[in-house]
Every structure is written in C-alpha cells, then in structure tokens.
Short mmCIF file of C-alpha atoms and ligand atoms in Angstrom, two decimals:
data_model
loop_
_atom_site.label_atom_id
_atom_site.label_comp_id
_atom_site.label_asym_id
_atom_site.label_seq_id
_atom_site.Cartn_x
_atom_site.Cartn_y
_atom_site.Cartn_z
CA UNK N 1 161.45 37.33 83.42
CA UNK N 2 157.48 36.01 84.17
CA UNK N 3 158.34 35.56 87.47
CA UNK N 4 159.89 39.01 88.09
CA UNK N 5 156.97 40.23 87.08
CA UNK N 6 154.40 37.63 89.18
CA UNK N 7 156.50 38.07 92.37
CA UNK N 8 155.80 42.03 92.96
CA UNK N 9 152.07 41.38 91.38
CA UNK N 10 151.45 38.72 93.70
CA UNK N 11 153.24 40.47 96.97
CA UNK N 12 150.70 43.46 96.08
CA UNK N 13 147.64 41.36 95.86
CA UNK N 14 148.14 39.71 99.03
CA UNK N 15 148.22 42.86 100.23
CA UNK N 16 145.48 43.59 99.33
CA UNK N 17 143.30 40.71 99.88
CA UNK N 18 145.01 39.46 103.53
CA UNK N 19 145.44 42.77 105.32
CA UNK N 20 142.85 43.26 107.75
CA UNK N 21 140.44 45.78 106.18
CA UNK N 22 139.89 49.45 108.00
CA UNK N 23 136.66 50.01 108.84
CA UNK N 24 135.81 53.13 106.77
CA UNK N 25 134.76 55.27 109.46
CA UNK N 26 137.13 54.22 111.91
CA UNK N 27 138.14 56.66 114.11
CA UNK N 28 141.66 56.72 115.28
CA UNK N 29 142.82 58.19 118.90
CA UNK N 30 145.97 58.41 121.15
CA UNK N 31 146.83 58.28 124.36
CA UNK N 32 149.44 60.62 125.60
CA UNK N 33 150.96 58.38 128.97
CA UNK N 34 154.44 59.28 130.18
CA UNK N 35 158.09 57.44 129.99
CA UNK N 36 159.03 54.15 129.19
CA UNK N 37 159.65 52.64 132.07
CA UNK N 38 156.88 54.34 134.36
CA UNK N 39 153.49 52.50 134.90
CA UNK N 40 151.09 55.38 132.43
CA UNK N 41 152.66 53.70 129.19
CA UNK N 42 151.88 50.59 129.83
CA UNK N 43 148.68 51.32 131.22
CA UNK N 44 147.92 53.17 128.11
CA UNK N 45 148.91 49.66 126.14
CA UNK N 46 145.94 47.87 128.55
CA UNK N 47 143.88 50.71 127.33
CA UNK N 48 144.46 50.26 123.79
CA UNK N 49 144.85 46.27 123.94
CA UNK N 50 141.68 46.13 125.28
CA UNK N 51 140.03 49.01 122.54
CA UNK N 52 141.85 47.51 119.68
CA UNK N 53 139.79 43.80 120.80
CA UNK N 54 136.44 45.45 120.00
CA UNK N 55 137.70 47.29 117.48
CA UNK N 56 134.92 45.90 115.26
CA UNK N 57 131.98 46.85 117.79
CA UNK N 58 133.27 50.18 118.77
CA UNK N 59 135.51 51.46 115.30
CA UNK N 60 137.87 52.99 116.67
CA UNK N 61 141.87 52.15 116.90
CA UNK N 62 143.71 53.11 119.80
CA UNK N 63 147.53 54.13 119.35
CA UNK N 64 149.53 55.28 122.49
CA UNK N 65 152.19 58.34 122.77
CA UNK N 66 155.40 58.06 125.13
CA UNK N 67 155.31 61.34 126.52
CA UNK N 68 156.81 63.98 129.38
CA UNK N 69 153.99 62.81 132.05
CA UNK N 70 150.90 64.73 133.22
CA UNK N 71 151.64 68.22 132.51
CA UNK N 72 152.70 67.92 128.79
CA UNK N 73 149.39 65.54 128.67
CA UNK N 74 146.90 67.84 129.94
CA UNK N 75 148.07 70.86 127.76
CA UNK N 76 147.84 68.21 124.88
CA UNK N 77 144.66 67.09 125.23
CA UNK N 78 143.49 70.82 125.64
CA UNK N 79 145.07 71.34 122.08
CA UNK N 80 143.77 68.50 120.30
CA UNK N 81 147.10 66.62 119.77
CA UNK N 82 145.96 64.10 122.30
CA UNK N 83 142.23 62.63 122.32
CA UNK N 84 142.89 60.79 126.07
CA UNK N 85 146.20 61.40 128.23
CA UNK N 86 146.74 59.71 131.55
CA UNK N 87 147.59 62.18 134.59
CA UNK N 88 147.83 61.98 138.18
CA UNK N 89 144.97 63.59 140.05
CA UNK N 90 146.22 66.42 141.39
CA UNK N 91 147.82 67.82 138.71
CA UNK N 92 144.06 67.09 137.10
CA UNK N 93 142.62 69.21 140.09
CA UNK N 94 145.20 72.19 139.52
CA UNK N 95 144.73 72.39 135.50
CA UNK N 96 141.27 72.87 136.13
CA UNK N 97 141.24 75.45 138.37
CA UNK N 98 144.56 77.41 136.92
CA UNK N 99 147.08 76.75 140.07
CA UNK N 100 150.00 75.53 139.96
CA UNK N 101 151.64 74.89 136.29
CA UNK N 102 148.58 76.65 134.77
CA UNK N 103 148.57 79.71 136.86
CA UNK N 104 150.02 81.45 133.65
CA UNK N 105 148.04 79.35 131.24
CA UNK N 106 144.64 79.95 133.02
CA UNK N 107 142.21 77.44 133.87
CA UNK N 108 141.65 74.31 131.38
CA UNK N 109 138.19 74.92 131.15
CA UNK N 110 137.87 71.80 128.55
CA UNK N 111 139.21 69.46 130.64
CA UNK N 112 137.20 66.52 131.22
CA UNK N 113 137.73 63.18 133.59
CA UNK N 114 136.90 59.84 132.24
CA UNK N 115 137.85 57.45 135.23
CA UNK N 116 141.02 57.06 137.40
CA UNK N 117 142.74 53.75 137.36
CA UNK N 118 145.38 53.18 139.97
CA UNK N 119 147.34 54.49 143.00
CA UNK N 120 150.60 55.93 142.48
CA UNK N 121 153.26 57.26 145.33
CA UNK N 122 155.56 59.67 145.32
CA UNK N 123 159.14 58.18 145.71
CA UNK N 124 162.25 59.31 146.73
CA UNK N 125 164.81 56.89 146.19
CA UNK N 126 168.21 57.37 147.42
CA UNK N 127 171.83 56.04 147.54
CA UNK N 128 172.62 54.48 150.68
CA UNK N 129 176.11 56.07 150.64
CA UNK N 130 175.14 59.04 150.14
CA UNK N 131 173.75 59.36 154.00
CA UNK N 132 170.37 60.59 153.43
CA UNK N 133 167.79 58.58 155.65
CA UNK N 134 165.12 61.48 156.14
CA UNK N 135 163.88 64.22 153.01
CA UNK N 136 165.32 66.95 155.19
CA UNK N 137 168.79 65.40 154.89
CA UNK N 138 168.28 66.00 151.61
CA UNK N 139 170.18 69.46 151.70
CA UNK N 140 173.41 69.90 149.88
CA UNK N 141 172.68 66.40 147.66
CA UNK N 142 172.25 66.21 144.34
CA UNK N 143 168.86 65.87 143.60
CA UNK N 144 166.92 65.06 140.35
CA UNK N 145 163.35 66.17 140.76
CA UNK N 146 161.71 65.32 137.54
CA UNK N 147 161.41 66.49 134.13
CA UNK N 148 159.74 69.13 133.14
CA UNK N 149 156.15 68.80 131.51
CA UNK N 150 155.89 65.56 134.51
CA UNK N 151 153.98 65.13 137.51
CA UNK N 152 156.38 64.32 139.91
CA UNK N 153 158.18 67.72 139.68
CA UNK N 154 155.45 69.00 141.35
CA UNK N 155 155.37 66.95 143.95
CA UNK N 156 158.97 67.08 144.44
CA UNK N 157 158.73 71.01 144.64
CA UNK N 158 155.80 70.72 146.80
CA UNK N 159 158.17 68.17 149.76
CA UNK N 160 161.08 70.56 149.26
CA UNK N 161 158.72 73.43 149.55
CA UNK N 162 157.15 72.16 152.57
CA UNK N 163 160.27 71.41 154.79
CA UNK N 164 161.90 74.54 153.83
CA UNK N 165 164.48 73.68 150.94
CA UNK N 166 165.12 76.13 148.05
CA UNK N 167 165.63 74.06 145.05
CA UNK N 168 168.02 76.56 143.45
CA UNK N 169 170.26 77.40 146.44
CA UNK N 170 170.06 73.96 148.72
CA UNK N 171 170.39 71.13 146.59
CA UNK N 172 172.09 70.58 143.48
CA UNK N 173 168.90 70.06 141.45
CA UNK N 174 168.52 68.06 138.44
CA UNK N 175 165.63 67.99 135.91
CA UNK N 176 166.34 64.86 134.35
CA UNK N 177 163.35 62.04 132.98
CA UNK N 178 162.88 59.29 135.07
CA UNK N 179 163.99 57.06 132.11
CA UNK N 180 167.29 58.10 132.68
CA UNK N 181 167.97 58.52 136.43
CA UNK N 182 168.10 55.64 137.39
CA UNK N 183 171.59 55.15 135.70
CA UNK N 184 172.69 58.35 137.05
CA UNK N 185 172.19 57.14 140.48
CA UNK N 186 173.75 53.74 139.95
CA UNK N 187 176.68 55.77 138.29
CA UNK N 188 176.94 57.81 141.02
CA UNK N 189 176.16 60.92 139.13
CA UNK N 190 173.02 61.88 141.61
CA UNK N 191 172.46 61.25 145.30
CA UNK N 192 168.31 60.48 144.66
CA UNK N 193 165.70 60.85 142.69
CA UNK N 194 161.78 61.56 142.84
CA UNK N 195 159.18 59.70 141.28
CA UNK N 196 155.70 59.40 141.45
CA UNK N 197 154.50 56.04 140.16
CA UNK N 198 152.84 52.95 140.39
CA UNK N 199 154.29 49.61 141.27
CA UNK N 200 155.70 47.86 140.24
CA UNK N 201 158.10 50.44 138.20
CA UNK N 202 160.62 49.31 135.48
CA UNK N 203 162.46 52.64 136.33
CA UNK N 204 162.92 51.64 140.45
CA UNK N 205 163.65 48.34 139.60
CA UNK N 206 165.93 48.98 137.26
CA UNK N 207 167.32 51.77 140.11
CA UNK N 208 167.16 48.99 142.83
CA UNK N 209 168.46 46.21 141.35
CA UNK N 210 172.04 47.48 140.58
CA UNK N 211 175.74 47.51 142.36
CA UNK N 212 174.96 50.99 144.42
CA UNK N 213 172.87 49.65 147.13
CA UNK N 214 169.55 52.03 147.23
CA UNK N 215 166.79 52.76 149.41
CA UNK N 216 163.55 54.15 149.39
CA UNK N 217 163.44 57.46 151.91
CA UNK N 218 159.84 57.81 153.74
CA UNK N 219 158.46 60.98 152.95
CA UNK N 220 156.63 62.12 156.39
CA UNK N 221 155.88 64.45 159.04
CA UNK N 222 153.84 67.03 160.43
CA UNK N 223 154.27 69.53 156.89
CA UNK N 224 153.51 66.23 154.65
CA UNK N 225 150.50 65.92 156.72
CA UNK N 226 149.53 69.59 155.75
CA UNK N 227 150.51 69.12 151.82
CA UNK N 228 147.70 65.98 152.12
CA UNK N 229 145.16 67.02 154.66
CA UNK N 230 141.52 68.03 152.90
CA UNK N 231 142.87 67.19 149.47
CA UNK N 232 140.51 64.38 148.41
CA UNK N 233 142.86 63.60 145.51
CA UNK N 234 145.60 63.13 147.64
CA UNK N 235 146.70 60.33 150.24
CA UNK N 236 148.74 58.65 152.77
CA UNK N 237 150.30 55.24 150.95
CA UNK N 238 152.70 53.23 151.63
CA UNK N 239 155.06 51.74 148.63
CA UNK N 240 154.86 47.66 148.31
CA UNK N 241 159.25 46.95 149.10
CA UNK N 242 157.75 43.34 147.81
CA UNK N 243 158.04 44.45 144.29
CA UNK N 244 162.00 45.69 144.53
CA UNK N 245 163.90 43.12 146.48
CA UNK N 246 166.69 44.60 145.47
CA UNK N 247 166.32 47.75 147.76
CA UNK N 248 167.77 47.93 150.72
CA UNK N 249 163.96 48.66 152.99
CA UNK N 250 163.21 45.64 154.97
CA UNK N 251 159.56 47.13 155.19
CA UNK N 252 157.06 49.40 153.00
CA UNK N 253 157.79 52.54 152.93
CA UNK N 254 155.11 55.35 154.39
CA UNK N 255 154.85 58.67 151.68
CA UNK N 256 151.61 59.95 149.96
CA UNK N 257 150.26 59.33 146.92
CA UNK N 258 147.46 60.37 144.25
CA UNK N 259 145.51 58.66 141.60
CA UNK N 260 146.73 57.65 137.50
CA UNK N 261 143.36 59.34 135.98
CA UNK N 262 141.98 58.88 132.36
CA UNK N 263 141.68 62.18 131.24
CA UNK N 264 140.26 63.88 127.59
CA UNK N 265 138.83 67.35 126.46
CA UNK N 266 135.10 68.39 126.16
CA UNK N 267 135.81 68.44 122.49
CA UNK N 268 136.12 64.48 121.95
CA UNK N 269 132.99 63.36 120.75
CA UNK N 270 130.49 61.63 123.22
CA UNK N 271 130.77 58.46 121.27
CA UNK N 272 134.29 57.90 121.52
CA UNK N 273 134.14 58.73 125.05
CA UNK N 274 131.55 56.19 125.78
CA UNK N 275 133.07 53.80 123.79
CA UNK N 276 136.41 53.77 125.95
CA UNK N 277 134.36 53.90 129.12
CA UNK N 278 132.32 51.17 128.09
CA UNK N 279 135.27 49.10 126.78
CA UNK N 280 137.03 49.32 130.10
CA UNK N 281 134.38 49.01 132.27
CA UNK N 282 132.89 46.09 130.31
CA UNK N 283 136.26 44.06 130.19
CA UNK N 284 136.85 45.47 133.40
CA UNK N 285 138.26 41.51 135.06
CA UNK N 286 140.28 41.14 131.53
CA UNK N 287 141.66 44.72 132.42
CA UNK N 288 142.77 43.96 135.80
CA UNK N 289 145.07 41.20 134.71
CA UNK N 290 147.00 43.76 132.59
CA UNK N 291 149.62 44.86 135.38
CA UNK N 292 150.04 44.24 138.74
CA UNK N 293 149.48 47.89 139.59
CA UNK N 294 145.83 46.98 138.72
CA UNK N 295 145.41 44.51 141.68
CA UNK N 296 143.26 46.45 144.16
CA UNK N 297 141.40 48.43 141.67
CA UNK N 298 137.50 48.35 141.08
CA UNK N 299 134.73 49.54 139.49
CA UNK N 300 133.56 52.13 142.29
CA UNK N 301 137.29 52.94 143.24
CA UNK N 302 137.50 54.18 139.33
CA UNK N 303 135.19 56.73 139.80
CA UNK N 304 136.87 58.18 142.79
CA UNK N 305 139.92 60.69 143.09
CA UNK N 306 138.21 63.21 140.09
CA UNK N 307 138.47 66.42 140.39
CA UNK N 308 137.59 67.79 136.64
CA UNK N 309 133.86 67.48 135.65
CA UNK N 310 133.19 63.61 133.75
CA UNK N 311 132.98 63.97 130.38
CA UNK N 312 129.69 63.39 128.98
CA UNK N 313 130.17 60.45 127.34
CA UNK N 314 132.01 58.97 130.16
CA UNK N 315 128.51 59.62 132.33
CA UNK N 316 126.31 58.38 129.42
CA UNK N 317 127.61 54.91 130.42
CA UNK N 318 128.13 55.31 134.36
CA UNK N 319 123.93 56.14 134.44
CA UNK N 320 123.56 53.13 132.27
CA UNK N 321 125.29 50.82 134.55
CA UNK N 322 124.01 51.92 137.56
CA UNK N 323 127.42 53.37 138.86
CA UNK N 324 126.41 56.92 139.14
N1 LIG C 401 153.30 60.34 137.48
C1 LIG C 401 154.19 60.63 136.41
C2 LIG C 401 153.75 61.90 135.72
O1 LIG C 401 152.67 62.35 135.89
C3 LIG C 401 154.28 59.52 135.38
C4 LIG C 401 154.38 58.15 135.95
C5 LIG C 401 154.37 57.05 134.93
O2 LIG C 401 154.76 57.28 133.79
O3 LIG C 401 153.94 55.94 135.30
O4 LIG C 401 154.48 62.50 134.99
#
C-alpha cells in the first residue's frame, strides 16, 4: 500500500526536479516548411536543431510545421500562425508585389526576408513508358502539377503556360502533394509529376528508385528562356542525376530553378529575428553539414535571391558582421 503511494509521488517529483527547466520568458516560434519528403522540412529541422542548441543564450524554442509549401506559408506568416516559413523566391517576389496567387489577396505588405538558403529546381519527372522525352510531349498525359497552397504549381502553370498547354483541356491534370505522387507514378496512376526542390529529395528518390523505370524531362527552350530572363530570383540549373541512381538520365538534367528563402512578417519582434539570423550565421559551418542540399551554400550567397525588404532584425546583424 506505501509503495502505491511512493511510486506516483516519486514519478511526479522526478518530474519535477529532472525535466529541463523553461526559461520563463522563453519565447516559442514555428516554422511553416512544406511536405515530408521535400528538402523545406528538413531544412526547417537544421533551423531549429541549431536554435534549440543556444536555446539558453537566445530563449527561444524552435518547433517546425509540415505544411502545403510556399503559398500556404507566406499567407501564414502574414496572419501570425507562422513566426518564420520557408518559400521559394519567386513566389516571395510575387506576394510582395500582389501577382500571381496574391493578385486577389493584394500585396503582403508585411512580408519580410531573413536570408535564402539553397537552390532548388523545378522537376518534371516522368515515366519512361509513357513516351514523353520533351515538356511539350506532355499533351494528352496525365499530369500532377502540385498541390495547391505549393510552389511548384506555379511553376508548373508557368512551363505549361509558356509552351502553349491549357491545363484544363490538354492534359489530364492532377493536384496531388508531392508526398503522394510519387506512388501514383510508380502505380501507374500518372504519367509525371512536377516538383520544385532541392536535392537530394526523399520524394524523387523514392519516385526513382522503384519498378517503373523514370526519368527526369529537361525543361528548356527559347519560352523557358523568357519565363527566366531579367528575373534575378530565377535561374538556369541543372539537377545533380548523382543523387538518384535509380533514374534512368545518364547526365544532369538542364531546367531552372529559384532559391529556398527564410521568410517572417514585419510583426516578429527584432529580437527574435536577430536571434535566428545570428544563430545561423554564427553556426553557419555546423549548418552546412545538416543536408547535402547545403553543400555550395555561403554566407554572401545567403543574402542573395531576396526580393521582399530584410527584416530589421535580420539587418541588425548583417551591419554587425560586416555582410551588408
Ligand atoms: N518548393 C516547394 C514549395 O514551395 C516545397 C519544396 C520542399 O518542400 O522542399 O511548395
């Protein structure tokens, strides 16, 4: 009977005593990044790893969200449900100025860049049966462009758009997260898929590496030139083959690409916003070794591809060091 009393007692003092205590003016944030097997989520785990070390010297906790991609995370961050979201840079540009997904919404006035982090190419990978070697024999194929509240449905919209395919009457479109289509194409329920990522990707290895045999479909010519040319937040990449042997490419693959930016809203506090900055930037070699997508990345390349003014904070620390 004494010791069905100690036990719980004893369970709640430990508790108590060994849990690691919370600072009292900790301040807790998320990062919205995108889905599970893109490159944002774990990006936004580096992010918080590295926050969550120097928890002590900066209070604050870093948790991260699994979320639609860069749409849903800029219109978070605008409404406070998000303090930081990752997004790729020209969907940054285009929420600023109210094109694109915002031309209803207006302008996100608030929005604020913190740094951008890696290179990330839009993909089209497609069944090798299904006889598509260029993006205009993409026509009559069943197609999955992205889900909505992403990034890559954009840029999917914007290839189709600029070769002259009509997404409702051409293809047999699909709107499906990238989480999922990868098993759709190995099941032989799509033809392709889009996605804009960095490498390596658990999604286009996991799309890669099955029975189907898949390839990855340049994404060139004279219009792709167009959708790039004098958009600073835009390029012409090539994706690594290197990190899917299981694709049937015997060489990288030419497309274009944008940046993964750190994004957060005017209304985060200064302090939290150099606190991140100064994490990062500070740990910046620890960083690096975080994922493979980081390889090529440095400090001056972080500060490139913006498009929405730098938050405050974020420039507090870049005078300090020297790097603006
Ligand atoms: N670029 C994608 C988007 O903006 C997400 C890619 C990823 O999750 O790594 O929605």
């Amino acid at each position: 009977m004494k010791n069905l009393i100690l036990i719980p007692v004893i369970f709640i003092f430990s508790i108590l005593v060994f849990s690691t205590p919370v600072h009292p003016k900790t301040k807790f944030i998320t990062i919205g990044t995108g889905g599970l097997t893109g490159v944002y989520y774990p990006t936004g785990g580096a992010i918080a790893k590295i926050i969550n070390k120097k928890r002590k010297e900066y209070g604050i906790r870093c948790t991260v969200k699994s979320t639609d991609g860069s749409v849903y995370n800029v219109d978070a961050v605008i409404e406070g449900e998000l303090d930081f979201g990752i997004v790729q840079s020209d969907r940054q540009h285009q929420a600023i100025r109210g094109i694109a997904d915002w031309k209803d919404k207006g302008p996100r006035k608030n929005l604020r860049a913190v740094f951008s982090i890696y290179h990330e190419s839009c993909c089209l990978l497609a069944a090798v049966d299904a006889g598509i070697n260029s993006i205009e024999d993409l026509k009559g194929k069943r197609v999955c462009l992205g889900n909505y509240g992403s990034g890559h449905l954009g840029n999917s919209s914007d290839v189709l758009k600029a070769i002259g395919i009509n997404p409702d009457t051409d293809i047999i479109a699909r709107y499906i997260e990238p989480v999922q289509a990868p098993g759709l194409l190995q099941d032989g329920k799509i033809d392709a898929f889009f996605y804009t990522v960095g490498h390596p990707s658990g999604a286009l290895k996991e799309a890669t590496a099955g029975a189907r045999k898949v390839k990855f479909i340049p994404i060139i010519g004279g219009e792709i030139d167009k959708l790039v040319e004098g958009r600073p937040y835009c390029s012409k990449i090539v994706i690594p083959i290197n990190y899917y042997p299981g694709a049937a490419n015997t060489q990288d693959v030419p497309t274009f690409g944008v940046c993964a930016t750190l994004v957060t809203s005017s209304k985060v506090p200064d302090k939290v916003v150099y606190a991140v900055t100064k994490a990062i930037f500070e740990n910046f070699e620890s960083f690096k070794k975080l994922h493979p997508a980081y390889t090529l990345i440095t400090k001056a390349s972080m500060l490139e591809c913006l498009s929405a003014p730098i938050h405050s904070g974020a420039m507090k620390y870049y005078k300090e060091a020297g790097l603006k």
